Short mmCIF file of C-alpha atoms in Angstrom, two decimals:
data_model
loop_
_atom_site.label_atom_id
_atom_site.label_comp_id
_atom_site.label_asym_id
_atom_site.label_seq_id
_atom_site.Cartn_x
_atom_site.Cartn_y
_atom_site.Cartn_z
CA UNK C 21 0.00 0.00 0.00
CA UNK C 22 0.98 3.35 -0.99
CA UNK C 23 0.84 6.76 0.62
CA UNK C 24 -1.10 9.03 -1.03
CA UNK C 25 1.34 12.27 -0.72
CA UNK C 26 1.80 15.50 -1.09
CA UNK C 27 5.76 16.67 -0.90
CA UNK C 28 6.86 20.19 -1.14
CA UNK C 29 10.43 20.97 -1.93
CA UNK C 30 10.87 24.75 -1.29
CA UNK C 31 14.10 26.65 -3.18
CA UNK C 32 15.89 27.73 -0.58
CA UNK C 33 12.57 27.79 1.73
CA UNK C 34 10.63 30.42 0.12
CA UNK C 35 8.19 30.35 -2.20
CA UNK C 36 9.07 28.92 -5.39
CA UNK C 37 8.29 25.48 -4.56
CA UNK C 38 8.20 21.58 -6.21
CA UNK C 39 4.46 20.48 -5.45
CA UNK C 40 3.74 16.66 -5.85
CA UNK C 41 0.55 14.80 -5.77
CA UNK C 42 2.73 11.44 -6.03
CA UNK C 43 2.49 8.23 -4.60
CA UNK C 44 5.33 8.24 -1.95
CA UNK C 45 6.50 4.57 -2.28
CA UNK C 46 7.44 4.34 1.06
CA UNK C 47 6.58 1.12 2.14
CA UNK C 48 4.00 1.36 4.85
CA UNK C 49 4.56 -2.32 5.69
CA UNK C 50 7.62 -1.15 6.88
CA UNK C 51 6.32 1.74 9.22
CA UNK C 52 7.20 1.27 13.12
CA UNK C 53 3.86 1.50 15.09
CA UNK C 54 3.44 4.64 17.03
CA UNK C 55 2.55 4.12 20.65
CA UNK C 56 3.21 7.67 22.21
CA UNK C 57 4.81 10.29 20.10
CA UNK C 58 6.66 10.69 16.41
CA UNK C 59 8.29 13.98 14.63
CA UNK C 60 8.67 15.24 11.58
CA UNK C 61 12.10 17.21 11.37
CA UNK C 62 13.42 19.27 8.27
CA UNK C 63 13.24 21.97 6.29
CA UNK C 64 10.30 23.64 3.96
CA UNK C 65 9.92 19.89 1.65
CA UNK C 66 8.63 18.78 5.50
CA UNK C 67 7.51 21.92 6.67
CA UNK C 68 5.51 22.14 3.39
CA UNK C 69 5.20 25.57 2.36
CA UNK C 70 2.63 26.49 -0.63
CA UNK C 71 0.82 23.41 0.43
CA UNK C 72 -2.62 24.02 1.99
CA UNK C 73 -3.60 26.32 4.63
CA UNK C 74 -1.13 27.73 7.68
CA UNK C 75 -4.27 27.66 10.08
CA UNK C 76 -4.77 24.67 12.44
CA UNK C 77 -2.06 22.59 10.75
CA UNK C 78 -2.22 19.23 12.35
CA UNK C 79 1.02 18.68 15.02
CA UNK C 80 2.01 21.95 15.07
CA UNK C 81 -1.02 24.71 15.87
CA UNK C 82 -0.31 27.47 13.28
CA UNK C 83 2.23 27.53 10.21
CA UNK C 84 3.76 31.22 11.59
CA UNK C 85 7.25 31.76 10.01
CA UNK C 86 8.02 28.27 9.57
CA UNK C 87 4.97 28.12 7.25
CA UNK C 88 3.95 24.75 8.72
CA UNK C 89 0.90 23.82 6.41
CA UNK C 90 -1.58 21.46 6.32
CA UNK C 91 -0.40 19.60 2.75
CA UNK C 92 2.41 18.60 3.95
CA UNK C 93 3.56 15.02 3.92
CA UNK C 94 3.79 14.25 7.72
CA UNK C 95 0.73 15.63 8.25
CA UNK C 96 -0.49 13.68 5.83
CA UNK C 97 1.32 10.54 6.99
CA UNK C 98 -0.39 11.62 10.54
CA UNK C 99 -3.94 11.67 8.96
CA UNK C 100 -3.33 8.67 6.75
CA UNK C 101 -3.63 6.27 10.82
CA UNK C 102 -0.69 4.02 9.27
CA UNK C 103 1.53 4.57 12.44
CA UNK C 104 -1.41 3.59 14.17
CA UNK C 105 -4.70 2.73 13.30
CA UNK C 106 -6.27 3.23 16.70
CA UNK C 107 -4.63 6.44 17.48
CA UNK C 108 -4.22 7.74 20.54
CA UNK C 109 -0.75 9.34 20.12
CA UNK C 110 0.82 12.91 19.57
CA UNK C 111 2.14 13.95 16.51
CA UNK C 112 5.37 17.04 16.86
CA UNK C 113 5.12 18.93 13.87
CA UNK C 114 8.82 20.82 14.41
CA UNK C 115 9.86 20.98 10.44
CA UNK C 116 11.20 24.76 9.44
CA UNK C 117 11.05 26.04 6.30
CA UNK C 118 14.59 27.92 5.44
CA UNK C 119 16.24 25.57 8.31
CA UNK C 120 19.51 24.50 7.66
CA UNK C 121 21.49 21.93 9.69
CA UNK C 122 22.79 24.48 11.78
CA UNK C 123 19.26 25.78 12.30
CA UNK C 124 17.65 22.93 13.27
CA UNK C 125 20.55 21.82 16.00
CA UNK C 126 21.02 25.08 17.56
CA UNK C 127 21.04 25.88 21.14
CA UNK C 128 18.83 28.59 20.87
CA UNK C 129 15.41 27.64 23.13
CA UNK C 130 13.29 27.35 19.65
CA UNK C 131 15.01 25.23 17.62
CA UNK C 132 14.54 21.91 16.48
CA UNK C 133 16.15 19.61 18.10
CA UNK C 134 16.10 22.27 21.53
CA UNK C 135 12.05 21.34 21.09
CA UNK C 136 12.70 17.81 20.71
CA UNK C 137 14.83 17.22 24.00
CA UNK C 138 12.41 19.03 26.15
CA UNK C 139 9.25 17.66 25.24
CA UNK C 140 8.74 14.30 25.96
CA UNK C 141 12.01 12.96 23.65
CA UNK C 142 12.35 9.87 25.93
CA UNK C 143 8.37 8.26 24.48
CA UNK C 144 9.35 9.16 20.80
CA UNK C 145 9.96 5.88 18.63
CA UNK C 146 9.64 7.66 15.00
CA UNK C 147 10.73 10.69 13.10
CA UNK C 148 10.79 11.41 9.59
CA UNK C 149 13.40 14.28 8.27
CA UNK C 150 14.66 16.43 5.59
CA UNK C 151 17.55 18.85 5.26
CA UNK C 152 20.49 19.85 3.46
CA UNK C 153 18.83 21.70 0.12
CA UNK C 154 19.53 25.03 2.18
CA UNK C 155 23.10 24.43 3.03
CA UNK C 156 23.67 22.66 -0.60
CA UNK C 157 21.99 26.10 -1.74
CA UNK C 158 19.28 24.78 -4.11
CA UNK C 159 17.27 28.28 -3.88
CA UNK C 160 20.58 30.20 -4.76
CA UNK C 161 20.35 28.32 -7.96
CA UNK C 162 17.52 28.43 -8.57
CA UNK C 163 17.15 32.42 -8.64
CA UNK C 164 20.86 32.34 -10.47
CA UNK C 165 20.42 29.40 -13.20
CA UNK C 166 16.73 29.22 -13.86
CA UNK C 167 15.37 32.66 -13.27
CA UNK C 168 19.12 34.72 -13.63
CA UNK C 169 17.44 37.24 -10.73
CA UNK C 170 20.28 37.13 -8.91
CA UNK C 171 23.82 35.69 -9.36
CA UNK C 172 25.81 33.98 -11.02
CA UNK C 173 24.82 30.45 -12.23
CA UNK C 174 28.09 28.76 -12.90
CA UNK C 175 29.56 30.20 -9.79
CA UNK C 176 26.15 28.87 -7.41
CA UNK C 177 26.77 25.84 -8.82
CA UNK C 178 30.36 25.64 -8.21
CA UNK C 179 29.67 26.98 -4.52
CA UNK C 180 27.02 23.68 -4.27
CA UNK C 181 29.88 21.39 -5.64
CA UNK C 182 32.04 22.72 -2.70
CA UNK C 183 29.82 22.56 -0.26
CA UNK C 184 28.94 19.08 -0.89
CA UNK C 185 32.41 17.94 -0.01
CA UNK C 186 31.79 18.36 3.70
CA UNK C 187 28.46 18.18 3.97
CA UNK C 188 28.29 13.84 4.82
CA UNK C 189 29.96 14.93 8.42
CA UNK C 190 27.18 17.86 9.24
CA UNK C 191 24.49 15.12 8.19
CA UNK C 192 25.57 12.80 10.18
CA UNK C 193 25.86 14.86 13.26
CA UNK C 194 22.08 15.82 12.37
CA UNK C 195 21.11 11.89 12.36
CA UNK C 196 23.58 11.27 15.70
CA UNK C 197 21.74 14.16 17.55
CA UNK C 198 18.47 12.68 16.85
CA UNK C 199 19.13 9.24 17.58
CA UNK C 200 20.99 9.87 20.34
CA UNK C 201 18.59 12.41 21.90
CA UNK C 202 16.14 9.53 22.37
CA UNK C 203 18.82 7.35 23.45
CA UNK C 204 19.65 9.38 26.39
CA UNK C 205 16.69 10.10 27.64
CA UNK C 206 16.23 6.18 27.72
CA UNK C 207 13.59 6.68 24.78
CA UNK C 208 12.07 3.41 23.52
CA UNK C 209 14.70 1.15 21.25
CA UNK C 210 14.60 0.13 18.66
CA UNK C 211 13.84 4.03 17.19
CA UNK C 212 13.64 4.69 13.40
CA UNK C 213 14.39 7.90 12.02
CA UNK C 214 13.00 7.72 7.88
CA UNK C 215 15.41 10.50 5.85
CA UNK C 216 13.59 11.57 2.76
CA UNK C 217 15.89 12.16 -0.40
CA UNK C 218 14.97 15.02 -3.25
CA UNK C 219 13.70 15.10 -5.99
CA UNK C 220 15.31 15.42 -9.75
CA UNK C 221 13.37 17.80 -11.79
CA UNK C 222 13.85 17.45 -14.98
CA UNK C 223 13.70 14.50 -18.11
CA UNK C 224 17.45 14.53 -19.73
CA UNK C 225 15.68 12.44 -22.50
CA UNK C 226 13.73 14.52 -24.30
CA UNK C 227 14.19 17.64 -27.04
CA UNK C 228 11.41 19.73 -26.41
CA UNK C 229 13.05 22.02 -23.91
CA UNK C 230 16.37 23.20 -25.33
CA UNK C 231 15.37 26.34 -26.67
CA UNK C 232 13.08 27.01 -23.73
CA UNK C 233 13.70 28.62 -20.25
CA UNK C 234 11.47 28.25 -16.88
CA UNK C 235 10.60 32.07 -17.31
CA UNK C 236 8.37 33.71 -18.98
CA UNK C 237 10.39 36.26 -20.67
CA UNK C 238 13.42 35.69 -23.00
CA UNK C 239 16.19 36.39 -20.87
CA UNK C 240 15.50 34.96 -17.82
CA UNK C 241 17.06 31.88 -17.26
CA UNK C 242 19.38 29.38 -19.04
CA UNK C 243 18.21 27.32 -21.73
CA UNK C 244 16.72 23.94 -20.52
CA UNK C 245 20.01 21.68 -22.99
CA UNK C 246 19.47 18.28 -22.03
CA UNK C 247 23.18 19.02 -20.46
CA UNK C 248 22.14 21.80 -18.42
CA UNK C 249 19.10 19.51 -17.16
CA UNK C 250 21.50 16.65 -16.60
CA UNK C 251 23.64 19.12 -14.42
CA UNK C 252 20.81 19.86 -12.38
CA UNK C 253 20.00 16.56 -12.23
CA UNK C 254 23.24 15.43 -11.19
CA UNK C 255 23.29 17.59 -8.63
CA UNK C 256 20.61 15.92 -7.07
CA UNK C 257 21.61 12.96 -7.06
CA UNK C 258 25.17 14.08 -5.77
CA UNK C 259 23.36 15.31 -2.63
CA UNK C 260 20.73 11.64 -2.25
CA UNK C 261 24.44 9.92 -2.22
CA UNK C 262 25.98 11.73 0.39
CA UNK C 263 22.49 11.36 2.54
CA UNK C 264 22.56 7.92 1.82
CA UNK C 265 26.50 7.56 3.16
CA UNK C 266 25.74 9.92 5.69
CA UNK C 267 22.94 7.38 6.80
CA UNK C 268 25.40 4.16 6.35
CA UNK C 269 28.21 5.82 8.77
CA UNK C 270 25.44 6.76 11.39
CA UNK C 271 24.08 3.24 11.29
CA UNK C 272 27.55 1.38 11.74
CA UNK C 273 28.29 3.97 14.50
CA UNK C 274 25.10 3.10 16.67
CA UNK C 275 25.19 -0.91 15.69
CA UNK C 276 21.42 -1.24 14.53
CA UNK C 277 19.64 0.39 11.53
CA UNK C 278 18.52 3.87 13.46
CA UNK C 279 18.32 5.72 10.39
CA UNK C 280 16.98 4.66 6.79
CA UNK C 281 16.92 6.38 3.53
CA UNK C 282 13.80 7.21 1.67
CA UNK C 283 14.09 7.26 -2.55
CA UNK C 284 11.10 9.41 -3.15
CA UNK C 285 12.25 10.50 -6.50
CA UNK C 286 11.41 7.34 -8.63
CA UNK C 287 7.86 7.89 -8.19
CA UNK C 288 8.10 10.84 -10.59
CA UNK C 289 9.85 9.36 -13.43
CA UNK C 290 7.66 10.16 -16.26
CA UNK C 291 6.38 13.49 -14.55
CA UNK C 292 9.04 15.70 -14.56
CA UNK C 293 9.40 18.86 -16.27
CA UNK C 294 10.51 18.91 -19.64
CA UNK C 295 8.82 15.67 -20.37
CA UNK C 296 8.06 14.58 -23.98
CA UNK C 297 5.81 16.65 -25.50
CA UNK C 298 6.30 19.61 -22.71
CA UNK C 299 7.62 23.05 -23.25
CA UNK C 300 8.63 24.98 -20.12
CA UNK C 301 7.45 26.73 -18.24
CA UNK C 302 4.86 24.19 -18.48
CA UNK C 303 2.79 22.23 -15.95
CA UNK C 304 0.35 20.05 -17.19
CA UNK C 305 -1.73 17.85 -15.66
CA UNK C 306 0.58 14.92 -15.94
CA UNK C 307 3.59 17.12 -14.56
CA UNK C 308 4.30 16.08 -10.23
CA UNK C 309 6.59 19.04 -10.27
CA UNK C 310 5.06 23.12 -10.20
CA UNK C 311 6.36 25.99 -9.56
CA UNK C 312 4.00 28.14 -7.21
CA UNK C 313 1.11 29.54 -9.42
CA UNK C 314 0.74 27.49 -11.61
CA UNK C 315 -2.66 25.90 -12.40
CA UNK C 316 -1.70 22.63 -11.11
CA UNK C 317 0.44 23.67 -7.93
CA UNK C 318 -3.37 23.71 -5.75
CA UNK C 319 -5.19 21.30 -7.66
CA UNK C 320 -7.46 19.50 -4.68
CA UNK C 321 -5.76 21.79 -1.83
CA UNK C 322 -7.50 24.32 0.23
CA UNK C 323 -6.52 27.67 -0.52
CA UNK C 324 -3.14 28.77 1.26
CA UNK C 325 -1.70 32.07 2.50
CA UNK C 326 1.63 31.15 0.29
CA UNK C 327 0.25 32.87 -2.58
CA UNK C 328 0.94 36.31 -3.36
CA UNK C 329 -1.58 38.53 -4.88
CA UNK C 330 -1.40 39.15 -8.91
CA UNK C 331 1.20 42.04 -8.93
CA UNK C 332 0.95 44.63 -11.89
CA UNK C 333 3.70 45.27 -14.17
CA UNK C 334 4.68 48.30 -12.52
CA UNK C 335 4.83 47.34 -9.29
CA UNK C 336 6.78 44.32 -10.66
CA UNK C 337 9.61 46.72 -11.51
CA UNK C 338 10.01 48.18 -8.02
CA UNK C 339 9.72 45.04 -6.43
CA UNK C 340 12.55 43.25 -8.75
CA UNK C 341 14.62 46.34 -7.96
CA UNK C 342 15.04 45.30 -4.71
CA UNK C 343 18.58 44.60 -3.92
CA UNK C 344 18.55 42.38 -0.64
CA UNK C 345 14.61 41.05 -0.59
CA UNK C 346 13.78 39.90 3.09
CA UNK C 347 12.63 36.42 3.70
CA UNK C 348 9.53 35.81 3.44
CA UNK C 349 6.45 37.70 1.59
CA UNK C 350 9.59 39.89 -0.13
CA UNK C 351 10.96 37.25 -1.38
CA UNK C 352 7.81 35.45 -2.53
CA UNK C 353 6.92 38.85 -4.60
CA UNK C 354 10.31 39.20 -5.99
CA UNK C 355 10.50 35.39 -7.46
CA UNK C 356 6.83 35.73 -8.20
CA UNK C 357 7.65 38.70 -10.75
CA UNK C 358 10.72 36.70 -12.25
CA UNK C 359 8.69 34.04 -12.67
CA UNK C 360 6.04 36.18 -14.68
#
């Protein structure tokens, strides 16, 4: 049986966002049964920003500036009863959009894992997590490759090459906190923490897209070459392989399987942009992967407070003119103009 799913991966976690109405192939067979308590960790692909509505999101009250939202796949997971189909447990809702791994393992009182330890950590048995786009820096690519808003594409990309080098040691101190958090507090054994990868987000096989850009206007963004979609691609992949070694080191280290791996991303072969017969920017109804707007981003979703307004032309200009767009609603106009 499959989970019916719908995954946000957030650039960067704003509002330009991957929405998916996939079938997770998780296998639920495989899911531990919740007695007391399970998390969901991560950044905005948990936190699921763009997804639903920010009011009485299930686990975690209100989406405030983590923009927490009712699509997202743990709350979804939650309301699916798989962990436990007589209930009776809590579900932590603690994801962050924009959290990096720093973020989410600070010792400031309102971070992640600070949450975690002092709320009942020692009757948690499951978690679910995702992080690392932010420190990779998939949302500075995003604005410098796909949209050219802001910098420069080949050195972003060189700056996510370089930052993958080290990034299998921060991961695994992510895991090792977790893990060991419930450890210590003499949580229940055996715990299982599920890491989801990302998603690729383009076809590499297809023609359709090489004279064609994700915006709307001429010169914004690179043309989508089957080379500069494999690049992209690659890059994903480069980051689900040093999760997955990440994973294998944290495992050996604690002698059982704490910590398993999650390949979300063959459930959208066949939907990706730049599929055949698909232009960009395109999203039909076959596509898994939107950008926020588009007609299929909300299809069967309640309306959410992630969308900006329809902003004329001319205010368009003053807000792209912005030089250092804040997080949040600024940023969401600015990459809603480049977008249109």
């Amino acid at each position: 049986m499959n989970l019916q799913s719908t995954l946000i991966f957030a650039l960067k976690g704003l509002f330009l966002a991957v929405l998916s109405q996939a079938q997770a192939d998780a296998p639920l067979a495989e899911l531990p049964l919740v007695k007391d308590q399970w998390v969901a960790f991560g950044d905005s692909y948990s936190a699921g920003v763009g997804a639903g509505s920010d009011k009485d999101v299930t686990g975690g009250g209100h989406g405030g500036g983590c923009k927490r939202r009712t699509g997202a796949f743990p709350v979804q997971l939650e309301r699916s009863n798989s962990l436990n189909p007589n209930g009776g447990h809590v579900f932590n809702f603690l994801a962050c959009s924009g959290n990096t791994i720093t973020d989410m393992l600070g010792n400031q009182p309102n971070s992640q894992i600070s949450t975690f330890t002092a709320n009942s950590v020692n009757k948690t048995n499951y978690a679910t997590l995702t992080i690392d786009g932010n420190d990779v820096g998939f949302g500075a690519i995003a604005l410098a490759c796909l949209f050219c808003w802001k910098g420069n594409c080949d050195t972003e990309l060189a700056n996510a090459d370089t930052r993958l080098q080290t990034i299998e040691q921060d991961l695994a101190r992510a895991y090792t906190a977790i893990v060991d958090a419930v450890a210590s507090s003499g949580g229940p054994r055996p715990f299982l923490l599920h890491v989801m990868g990302y998603v690729r987000f383009f076809s590499e096989e297809t023609h359709e897209c090489d004279r064609h850009r994700m915006g709307k206007f001429i010169w914004h963004g690179r043309p989508l070459t089957k080379r500069f979609r494999k690049t992209i691609n690659d890059l994903v992949d480069a980051t689900n392989s040093k999760i997955r070694s990440a994973i294998e080191m944290v495992n050996v280290a604690e002698g059982y399987e704490s910590v398993r791996f999650i390949d979300v991303d063959r459930a959208f072969e066949g939907h990706r942009f730049c599929e055949e017969g698909q232009t960009q920017p395109d999203d039909g109804p076959n596509t898994r992967i939107h950008l926020l707007r588009s007609d299929d981003s909300f299809q069967d979703i309640e309306d959410t407070g992630d969308q900006p307004e329809d902003i004329s032309p001319a205010d368009c200009k003053a807000v792209l003119a912005i030089p250092n767009p804040a997080m949040g609603e600024e940023m969401g106009r600015v990459i809603w103009c480049t977008i249109h």
